[in-house]
DNA sequence: CACGCTATCTATAACCC
DNA sequence: TGGGTTATAGATAGCGT
């Protein structure tokens, strides 16, 4: 109704520098508004994305404001499980928390160690199998005489024993290294004077079984 | 430069309902964007108003994000130290403490589960080895002809494969049961018409290798 | 996942009660 | 400190890359 005036009621929002607001009054107002806005955003994030959120604000004046979804304690607790407080505030409770935390963390770490040990042992077993006498080719297998077969069998039994020991293995925290599943190699090398009397072979070789024949 | 098209590139921002975003993909994207926005706002508030701020966020996936001015610990510590609580029983401290304990317990339980799974797998490997063709006696080994040896070798290779699969085994939380390391038994039974032409044996038996010969 | 884009939607600076 | 108004600065949903 009124004739338009050259002067607007408000200049609207203006850009502001990102530094501490000097004017204490303006700062207080901004704090109130932005704090409300921040809480709203935090709420929205937790609702829209199902996230857990903890937000704690202290005004310059020392007043505390907080928001938490589902609540501040659980989120903060969860957080400090991963990032233990370097320097717990000097409250008995905080110290208690820290102590408890550390103790439990140690337990967890131990479990992790156990898992790692098991994994490692699994890997070793696999390696053992990779390098085992199973690798013998048809060709070579066909050339074995009865005594060589017996030796092979002995080796296999030793291997089995070693693998079994590996499986039942050393205690997790043991200092000594796990037994080498392939220390089967320690078995005396196949002798030259093997008795070939009772076995025919398709082709007879001049040399006996080489030391590395079985990939031991 | 290009002439304007009737179709807009984007419909721009649209209002959304304030509830958990159903589409997981969209939810993740929104989470990333809003999380960044929230951190920015928190930073601005701390700068503009000189406030102390602590912000902790956990995504649904369990990843943690945090911001703190001057740092998360001091703000959280200050917050939980505020009320000197005469009766620790029902205070925020207690809830905080309980929350931490529960979190750690969950972590431990999970680790224990992993360890149990590993142990179980170890037992299975052992059992597999117990029942393996290694059990062949000298006597029986001496009676094998070349073709039977080949079969034995095949079985061994299958066994090795199965053990390897067992070692590399399924994920701890996998629903499907671990593969049977001894499904070697699925190998067709040894045939009667094995070719004995090229092998001499100390004693020749009328019957071929029985099905249960190798304890499969 | 992080970036870019664009058209909105939202938060909020400045001012007033 | 809390509400309201206005005009504008910022944030971001939807869609590509």
PDB file of C-alpha atoms in Angstrom, chain B:
ATOM      1  CA  UNK B   1      28.099 -21.020 -26.031  1.00  0.00           C
ATOM      2  CA  UNK B   2      25.738 -23.865 -26.644  1.00  0.00           C
ATOM      3  CA  UNK B   3      22.133 -22.897 -27.275  1.00  0.00           C
ATOM      4  CA  UNK B   4      19.957 -23.368 -24.227  1.00  0.00           C
ATOM      5  CA  UNK B   5      18.062 -26.612 -24.252  1.00  0.00           C
ATOM      6  CA  UNK B   6      14.538 -27.023 -23.148  1.00  0.00           C
ATOM      7  CA  UNK B   7      15.649 -29.731 -20.741  1.00  0.00           C
ATOM      8  CA  UNK B   8      17.457 -28.725 -17.642  1.00  0.00           C
ATOM      9  CA  UNK B   9      20.538 -30.569 -16.575  1.00  0.00           C
ATOM     10  CA  UNK B  10      19.249 -31.037 -13.072  1.00  0.00           C
ATOM     11  CA  UNK B  11      16.109 -30.447 -11.120  1.00  0.00           C
ATOM     12  CA  UNK B  12      18.201 -28.931  -8.413  1.00  0.00           C
ATOM     13  CA  UNK B  13      17.817 -29.482  -4.740  1.00  0.00           C
ATOM     14  CA  UNK B  14      14.537 -30.889  -3.555  1.00  0.00           C
ATOM     15  CA  UNK B  15      12.957 -31.159  -0.200  1.00  0.00           C
ATOM     16  CA  UNK B  16      13.264 -34.530   1.455  1.00  0.00           C
ATOM     17  CA  UNK B  17      11.348 -36.235   4.190  1.00  0.00           C
ATOM     18  CA  UNK B  18      12.994 -36.328   7.571  1.00  0.00           C
ATOM     19  CA  UNK B  19      13.374 -40.049   7.970  1.00  0.00           C
ATOM     20  CA  UNK B  20      15.988 -42.665   7.340  1.00  0.00           C
ATOM     21  CA  UNK B  21      16.950 -42.599   3.691  1.00  0.00           C
ATOM     22  CA  UNK B  22      15.947 -45.987   2.327  1.00  0.00           C
ATOM     23  CA  UNK B  23      18.276 -46.165  -0.654  1.00  0.00           C
ATOM     24  CA  UNK B  24      21.593 -47.191   0.755  1.00  0.00           C
ATOM     25  CA  UNK B  25      23.586 -45.522  -1.939  1.00  0.00           C
ATOM     26  CA  UNK B  26      21.834 -42.188  -1.619  1.00  0.00           C
ATOM     27  CA  UNK B  27      22.146 -42.478   2.128  1.00  0.00           C
ATOM     28  CA  UNK B  28      25.896 -42.887   1.904  1.00  0.00           C
ATOM     29  CA  UNK B  29      26.254 -39.893  -0.357  1.00  0.00           C
ATOM     30  CA  UNK B  30      24.060 -37.764   1.839  1.00  0.00           C
ATOM     31  CA  UNK B  31      26.018 -38.900   4.861  1.00  0.00           C
ATOM     32  CA  UNK B  32      29.268 -37.793   3.320  1.00  0.00           C
ATOM     33  CA  UNK B  33      27.965 -34.421   2.280  1.00  0.00           C
ATOM     34  CA  UNK B  34      26.125 -33.609   5.471  1.00  0.00           C
ATOM     35  CA  UNK B  35      28.939 -34.857   7.619  1.00  0.00           C
ATOM     36  CA  UNK B  36      31.289 -32.465   5.841  1.00  0.00           C
ATOM     37  CA  UNK B  37      28.752 -29.702   6.241  1.00  0.00           C
ATOM     38  CA  UNK B  38      28.339 -30.431   9.927  1.00  0.00           C
ATOM     39  CA  UNK B  39      32.061 -30.345  10.535  1.00  0.00           C
ATOM     40  CA  UNK B  40      32.289 -27.078   8.700  1.00  0.00           C
ATOM     41  CA  UNK B  41      29.521 -25.561  10.799  1.00  0.00           C
ATOM     42  CA  UNK B  42      31.136 -26.812  13.969  1.00  0.00           C
ATOM     43  CA  UNK B  43      34.427 -25.276  12.927  1.00  0.00           C
ATOM     44  CA  UNK B  44      32.773 -21.971  12.108  1.00  0.00           C
ATOM     45  CA  UNK B  45      30.972 -21.880  15.412  1.00  0.00           C
ATOM     46  CA  UNK B  46      34.171 -22.457  17.321  1.00  0.00           C
ATOM     47  CA  UNK B  47      35.964 -19.777  15.336  1.00  0.00           C
ATOM     48  CA  UNK B  48      33.278 -17.134  15.203  1.00  0.00           C
ATOM     49  CA  UNK B  49      32.169 -17.506  18.787  1.00  0.00           C
ATOM     50  CA  UNK B  50      35.274 -18.874  20.450  1.00  0.00           C
ATOM     51  CA  UNK B  51      33.321 -21.861  21.692  1.00  0.00           C
ATOM     52  CA  UNK B  52      34.706 -25.235  22.612  1.00  0.00           C
ATOM     53  CA  UNK B  53      33.205 -27.930  20.478  1.00  0.00           C
ATOM     54  CA  UNK B  54      33.405 -31.706  20.310  1.00  0.00           C
ATOM     55  CA  UNK B  55      31.684 -33.603  17.541  1.00  0.00           C
ATOM     56  CA  UNK B  56      31.788 -37.352  17.113  1.00  0.00           C
ATOM     57  CA  UNK B  57      30.014 -39.217  14.350  1.00  0.00           C
ATOM     58  CA  UNK B  58      29.705 -42.919  13.633  1.00  0.00           C
ATOM     59  CA  UNK B  59      28.446 -43.976  10.246  1.00  0.00           C
ATOM     60  CA  UNK B  60      26.145 -46.978  10.033  1.00  0.00           C
ATOM     61  CA  UNK B  61      29.134 -48.885   8.750  1.00  0.00           C
ATOM     62  CA  UNK B  62      30.870 -48.157  12.035  1.00  0.00           C
ATOM     63  CA  UNK B  63      33.483 -45.712  10.884  1.00  0.00           C
ATOM     64  CA  UNK B  64      34.249 -42.897  13.284  1.00  0.00           C
ATOM     65  CA  UNK B  65      34.690 -39.245  12.441  1.00  0.00           C
ATOM     66  CA  UNK B  66      35.458 -36.544  14.947  1.00  0.00           C
ATOM     67  CA  UNK B  67      36.166 -32.888  15.354  1.00  0.00           C
ATOM     68  CA  UNK B  68      37.238 -31.018  18.431  1.00  0.00           C
ATOM     69  CA  UNK B  69      38.178 -27.504  19.376  1.00  0.00           C
ATOM     70  CA  UNK B  70      40.634 -27.322  20.925  1.00  0.00           C
ATOM     71  CA  UNK B  71      40.371 -31.128  20.875  1.00  0.00           C
ATOM     72  CA  UNK B  72      37.832 -33.840  21.509  1.00  0.00           C
ATOM     73  CA  UNK B  73      39.364 -35.128  24.731  1.00  0.00           C
ATOM     74  CA  UNK B  74      39.426 -31.854  26.608  1.00  0.00           C
ATOM     75  CA  UNK B  75      35.881 -30.959  25.680  1.00  0.00           C
ATOM     76  CA  UNK B  76      34.526 -34.388  26.516  1.00  0.00           C
ATOM     77  CA  UNK B  77      36.538 -34.481  29.699  1.00  0.00           C
ATOM     78  CA  UNK B  78      35.240 -31.093  30.702  1.00  0.00           C
ATOM     79  CA  UNK B  79      31.732 -32.215  29.942  1.00  0.00           C
ATOM     80  CA  UNK B  80      31.896 -35.367  32.029  1.00  0.00           C
ATOM     81  CA  UNK B  81      33.642 -33.603  34.871  1.00  0.00           C
ATOM     82  CA  UNK B  82      31.050 -30.921  35.204  1.00  0.00           C
ATOM     83  CA  UNK B  83      28.805 -32.370  37.847  1.00  0.00           C
ATOM     84  CA  UNK B  84      30.941 -33.749  40.690  1.00  0.00           C
ATOM     85  CA  UNK B  85      28.182 -36.271  41.258  1.00  0.00           C
ATOM     86  CA  UNK B  86      27.825 -37.372  44.844  1.00  0.00           C
ATOM     87  CA  UNK B  87      26.429 -40.693  43.813  1.00  0.00           C
ATOM     88  CA  UNK B  88      28.230 -42.339  40.939  1.00  0.00           C
ATOM     89  CA  UNK B  89      25.598 -45.038  40.693  1.00  0.00           C
ATOM     90  CA  UNK B  90      23.156 -43.349  38.394  1.00  0.00           C
ATOM     91  CA  UNK B  91      25.218 -40.600  36.898  1.00  0.00           C
ATOM     92  CA  UNK B  92      26.226 -39.976  33.372  1.00  0.00           C
ATOM     93  CA  UNK B  93      29.629 -41.266  34.369  1.00  0.00           C
ATOM     94  CA  UNK B  94      28.162 -44.607  35.150  1.00  0.00           C
ATOM     95  CA  UNK B  95      26.320 -44.768  31.902  1.00  0.00           C
ATOM     96  CA  UNK B  96      29.380 -43.619  30.103  1.00  0.00           C
ATOM     97  CA  UNK B  97      31.374 -46.294  31.804  1.00  0.00           C
ATOM     98  CA  UNK B  98      28.796 -48.968  31.080  1.00  0.00           C
ATOM     99  CA  UNK B  99      28.667 -47.976  27.460  1.00  0.00           C
ATOM    100  CA  UNK B 100      32.399 -48.341  27.130  1.00  0.00           C
ATOM    101  CA  UNK B 101      32.391 -51.698  28.803  1.00  0.00           C
ATOM    102  CA  UNK B 102      29.695 -52.984  26.535  1.00  0.00           C
ATOM    103  CA  UNK B 103      31.494 -51.802  23.474  1.00  0.00           C
ATOM    104  CA  UNK B 104      34.664 -53.557  24.534  1.00  0.00           C
ATOM    105  CA  UNK B 105      32.802 -56.689  25.411  1.00  0.00           C
ATOM    106  CA  UNK B 106      31.326 -56.812  21.952  1.00  0.00           C
ATOM    107  CA  UNK B 107      34.724 -56.436  20.413  1.00  0.00           C
ATOM    108  CA  UNK B 108      36.133 -59.200  22.590  1.00  0.00           C
ATOM    109  CA  UNK B 109      33.271 -61.513  21.773  1.00  0.00           C
ATOM    110  CA  UNK B 110      33.860 -61.021  18.122  1.00  0.00           C
ATOM    111  CA  UNK B 111      37.527 -61.828  18.490  1.00  0.00           C
ATOM    112  CA  UNK B 112      36.705 -64.927  20.499  1.00  0.00           C
ATOM    113  CA  UNK B 113      34.418 -66.039  17.721  1.00  0.00           C
ATOM    114  CA  UNK B 114      37.202 -65.643  15.221  1.00  0.00           C
ATOM    115  CA  UNK B 115      39.546 -67.674  17.376  1.00  0.00           C
ATOM    116  CA  UNK B 116      37.002 -70.440  17.771  1.00  0.00           C
ATOM    117  CA  UNK B 117      36.493 -70.579  14.044  1.00  0.00           C
ATOM    118  CA  UNK B 118      40.219 -70.894  13.502  1.00  0.00           C
ATOM    119  CA  UNK B 119      40.500 -73.635  16.088  1.00  0.00           C
ATOM    120  CA  UNK B 120      37.660 -75.508  14.476  1.00  0.00           C
ATOM    121  CA  UNK B 121      39.346 -75.303  11.134  1.00  0.00           C
ATOM    122  CA  UNK B 122      42.564 -76.543  12.664  1.00  0.00           C
ATOM    123  CA  UNK B 123      40.728 -79.557  14.066  1.00  0.00           C
ATOM    124  CA  UNK B 124      39.256 -80.270  10.676  1.00  0.00           C
ATOM    125  CA  UNK B 125      42.638 -80.186   9.053  1.00  0.00           C
ATOM    126  CA  UNK B 126      43.942 -82.573  11.660  1.00  0.00           C
ATOM    127  CA  UNK B 127      41.051 -84.934  11.151  1.00  0.00           C
ATOM    128  CA  UNK B 128      41.633 -84.767   7.454  1.00  0.00           C
ATOM    129  CA  UNK B 129      45.219 -85.816   7.955  1.00  0.00           C
ATOM    130  CA  UNK B 130      44.237 -88.601  10.346  1.00  0.00           C
ATOM    131  CA  UNK B 131      42.046 -90.155   7.709  1.00  0.00           C
ATOM    132  CA  UNK B 132      44.358 -89.565   4.833  1.00  0.00           C
ATOM    133  CA  UNK B 133      46.075 -92.157   2.656  1.00  0.00           C
ATOM    134  CA  UNK B 134      49.184 -91.736   4.777  1.00  0.00           C
ATOM    135  CA  UNK B 135      47.794 -94.540   6.831  1.00  0.00           C
ATOM    136  CA  UNK B 136      48.829 -97.102   4.290  1.00  0.00           C
ATOM    137  CA  UNK B 137      50.946 -99.796   5.846  1.00  0.00           C
ATOM    138  CA  UNK B 138      54.245-101.042   4.529  1.00  0.00           C
ATOM    139  CA  UNK B 139      52.599-104.261   3.584  1.00  0.00           C
ATOM    140  CA  UNK B 140      49.901-102.667   1.563  1.00  0.00           C
ATOM    141  CA  UNK B 141      52.205-100.097   0.048  1.00  0.00           C
ATOM    142  CA  UNK B 142      54.380-102.913  -1.218  1.00  0.00           C
ATOM    143  CA  UNK B 143      51.440-104.401  -3.024  1.00  0.00           C
ATOM    144  CA  UNK B 144      50.634-101.348  -5.081  1.00  0.00           C
ATOM    145  CA  UNK B 145      51.232-101.548  -8.793  1.00  0.00           C
ATOM    146  CA  UNK B 146      52.139 -98.593 -10.913  1.00  0.00           C
ATOM    147  CA  UNK B 147      48.584 -97.652 -11.810  1.00  0.00           C
ATOM    148  CA  UNK B 148      47.457 -97.895  -8.267  1.00  0.00           C
ATOM    149  CA  UNK B 149      50.328 -95.652  -7.326  1.00  0.00           C
ATOM    150  CA  UNK B 150      49.107 -93.159  -9.862  1.00  0.00           C
ATOM    151  CA  UNK B 151      45.665 -93.241  -8.346  1.00  0.00           C
ATOM    152  CA  UNK B 152      47.158 -92.784  -4.938  1.00  0.00           C
ATOM    153  CA  UNK B 153      49.045 -89.792  -6.185  1.00  0.00           C
ATOM    154  CA  UNK B 154      45.875 -88.337  -7.674  1.00  0.00           C
ATOM    155  CA  UNK B 155      44.134 -88.748  -4.377  1.00  0.00           C
ATOM    156  CA  UNK B 156      46.964 -87.080  -2.586  1.00  0.00           C
ATOM    157  CA  UNK B 157      46.777 -84.152  -4.922  1.00  0.00           C
ATOM    158  CA  UNK B 158      43.074 -83.868  -4.362  1.00  0.00           C
ATOM    159  CA  UNK B 159      43.684 -84.023  -0.648  1.00  0.00           C
ATOM    160  CA  UNK B 160      46.248 -81.298  -0.895  1.00  0.00           C
ATOM    161  CA  UNK B 161      43.812 -79.183  -2.868  1.00  0.00           C
ATOM    162  CA  UNK B 162      41.137 -79.725  -0.299  1.00  0.00           C
ATOM    163  CA  UNK B 163      43.406 -78.916   2.575  1.00  0.00           C
ATOM    164  CA  UNK B 164      44.538 -75.812   0.801  1.00  0.00           C
ATOM    165  CA  UNK B 165      40.941 -74.741   0.353  1.00  0.00           C
ATOM    166  CA  UNK B 166      40.364 -75.485   3.983  1.00  0.00           C
ATOM    167  CA  UNK B 167      43.302 -73.364   5.001  1.00  0.00           C
ATOM    168  CA  UNK B 168      42.286 -70.486   2.802  1.00  0.00           C
ATOM    169  CA  UNK B 169      38.850 -71.371   4.008  1.00  0.00           C
ATOM    170  CA  UNK B 170      35.590 -69.472   4.213  1.00  0.00           C
ATOM    171  CA  UNK B 171      35.272 -66.172   6.003  1.00  0.00           C
ATOM    172  CA  UNK B 172      34.531 -66.440   9.682  1.00  0.00           C
ATOM    173  CA  UNK B 173      31.066 -65.107   9.295  1.00  0.00           C
ATOM    174  CA  UNK B 174      30.316 -67.088   6.193  1.00  0.00           C
ATOM    175  CA  UNK B 175      27.039 -68.901   6.249  1.00  0.00           C
ATOM    176  CA  UNK B 176      28.064 -71.857   4.188  1.00  0.00           C
ATOM    177  CA  UNK B 177      29.801 -74.718   5.983  1.00  0.00           C
ATOM    178  CA  UNK B 178      33.501 -75.300   5.386  1.00  0.00           C
ATOM    179  CA  UNK B 179      34.345 -77.692   2.560  1.00  0.00           C
ATOM    180  CA  UNK B 180      34.884 -81.274   3.589  1.00  0.00           C
ATOM    181  CA  UNK B 181      38.603 -81.874   3.278  1.00  0.00           C
ATOM    182  CA  UNK B 182      38.008 -85.551   2.840  1.00  0.00           C
ATOM    183  CA  UNK B 183      35.561 -85.421   0.018  1.00  0.00           C
ATOM    184  CA  UNK B 184      38.381 -87.214  -1.712  1.00  0.00           C
ATOM    185  CA  UNK B 185      36.105 -90.134  -1.080  1.00  0.00           C
ATOM    186  CA  UNK B 186      34.117 -88.841  -4.005  1.00  0.00           C
ATOM    187  CA  UNK B 187      36.882 -90.090  -6.259  1.00  0.00           C
ATOM    188  CA  UNK B 188      35.569 -93.073  -8.210  1.00  0.00           C
ATOM    189  CA  UNK B 189      36.554 -96.377  -6.634  1.00  0.00           C
ATOM    190  CA  UNK B 190      39.599 -98.145  -7.942  1.00  0.00           C
ATOM    191  CA  UNK B 191      38.746-100.268 -10.916  1.00  0.00           C
ATOM    192  CA  UNK B 192      39.379-103.945 -11.212  1.00  0.00           C
ATOM    193  CA  UNK B 193      41.061-103.882 -14.589  1.00  0.00           C
ATOM    194  CA  UNK B 194      44.174-102.073 -13.518  1.00  0.00           C
ATOM    195  CA  UNK B 195      47.110-102.589 -15.767  1.00  0.00           C
ATOM    196  CA  UNK B 196      49.680-104.655 -13.952  1.00  0.00           C
ATOM    197  CA  UNK B 197      51.845-105.355 -16.934  1.00  0.00           C
ATOM    198  CA  UNK B 198      54.853-103.295 -16.014  1.00  0.00           C
ATOM    199  CA  UNK B 199      55.168-104.021 -12.359  1.00  0.00           C
ATOM    200  CA  UNK B 200      56.372-107.059 -10.534  1.00  0.00           C
ATOM    201  CA  UNK B 201      54.979-107.679  -7.106  1.00  0.00           C
ATOM    202  CA  UNK B 202      56.240-109.864  -4.337  1.00  0.00           C
ATOM    203  CA  UNK B 203      52.927-111.534  -4.007  1.00  0.00           C
ATOM    204  CA  UNK B 204      50.097-111.155  -6.409  1.00  0.00           C
ATOM    205  CA  UNK B 205      46.597-111.119  -5.037  1.00  0.00           C
ATOM    206  CA  UNK B 206      43.512-112.129  -6.853  1.00  0.00           C
ATOM    207  CA  UNK B 207      41.443-109.191  -5.712  1.00  0.00           C
ATOM    208  CA  UNK B 208      42.016-105.558  -6.607  1.00  0.00           C
ATOM    209  CA  UNK B 209      42.368-102.830  -3.979  1.00  0.00           C
ATOM    210  CA  UNK B 210      39.301-102.862  -1.758  1.00  0.00           C
ATOM    211  CA  UNK B 211      37.229 -99.711  -1.581  1.00  0.00           C
ATOM    212  CA  UNK B 212      38.113 -99.031   2.037  1.00  0.00           C
ATOM    213  CA  UNK B 213      41.733 -99.766   1.513  1.00  0.00           C
ATOM    214  CA  UNK B 214      42.871 -96.230   1.865  1.00  0.00           C
ATOM    215  CA  UNK B 215      40.517 -95.459   4.679  1.00  0.00           C
ATOM    216  CA  UNK B 216      38.675 -93.017   2.493  1.00  0.00           C
TER     217      UNK B 216
END
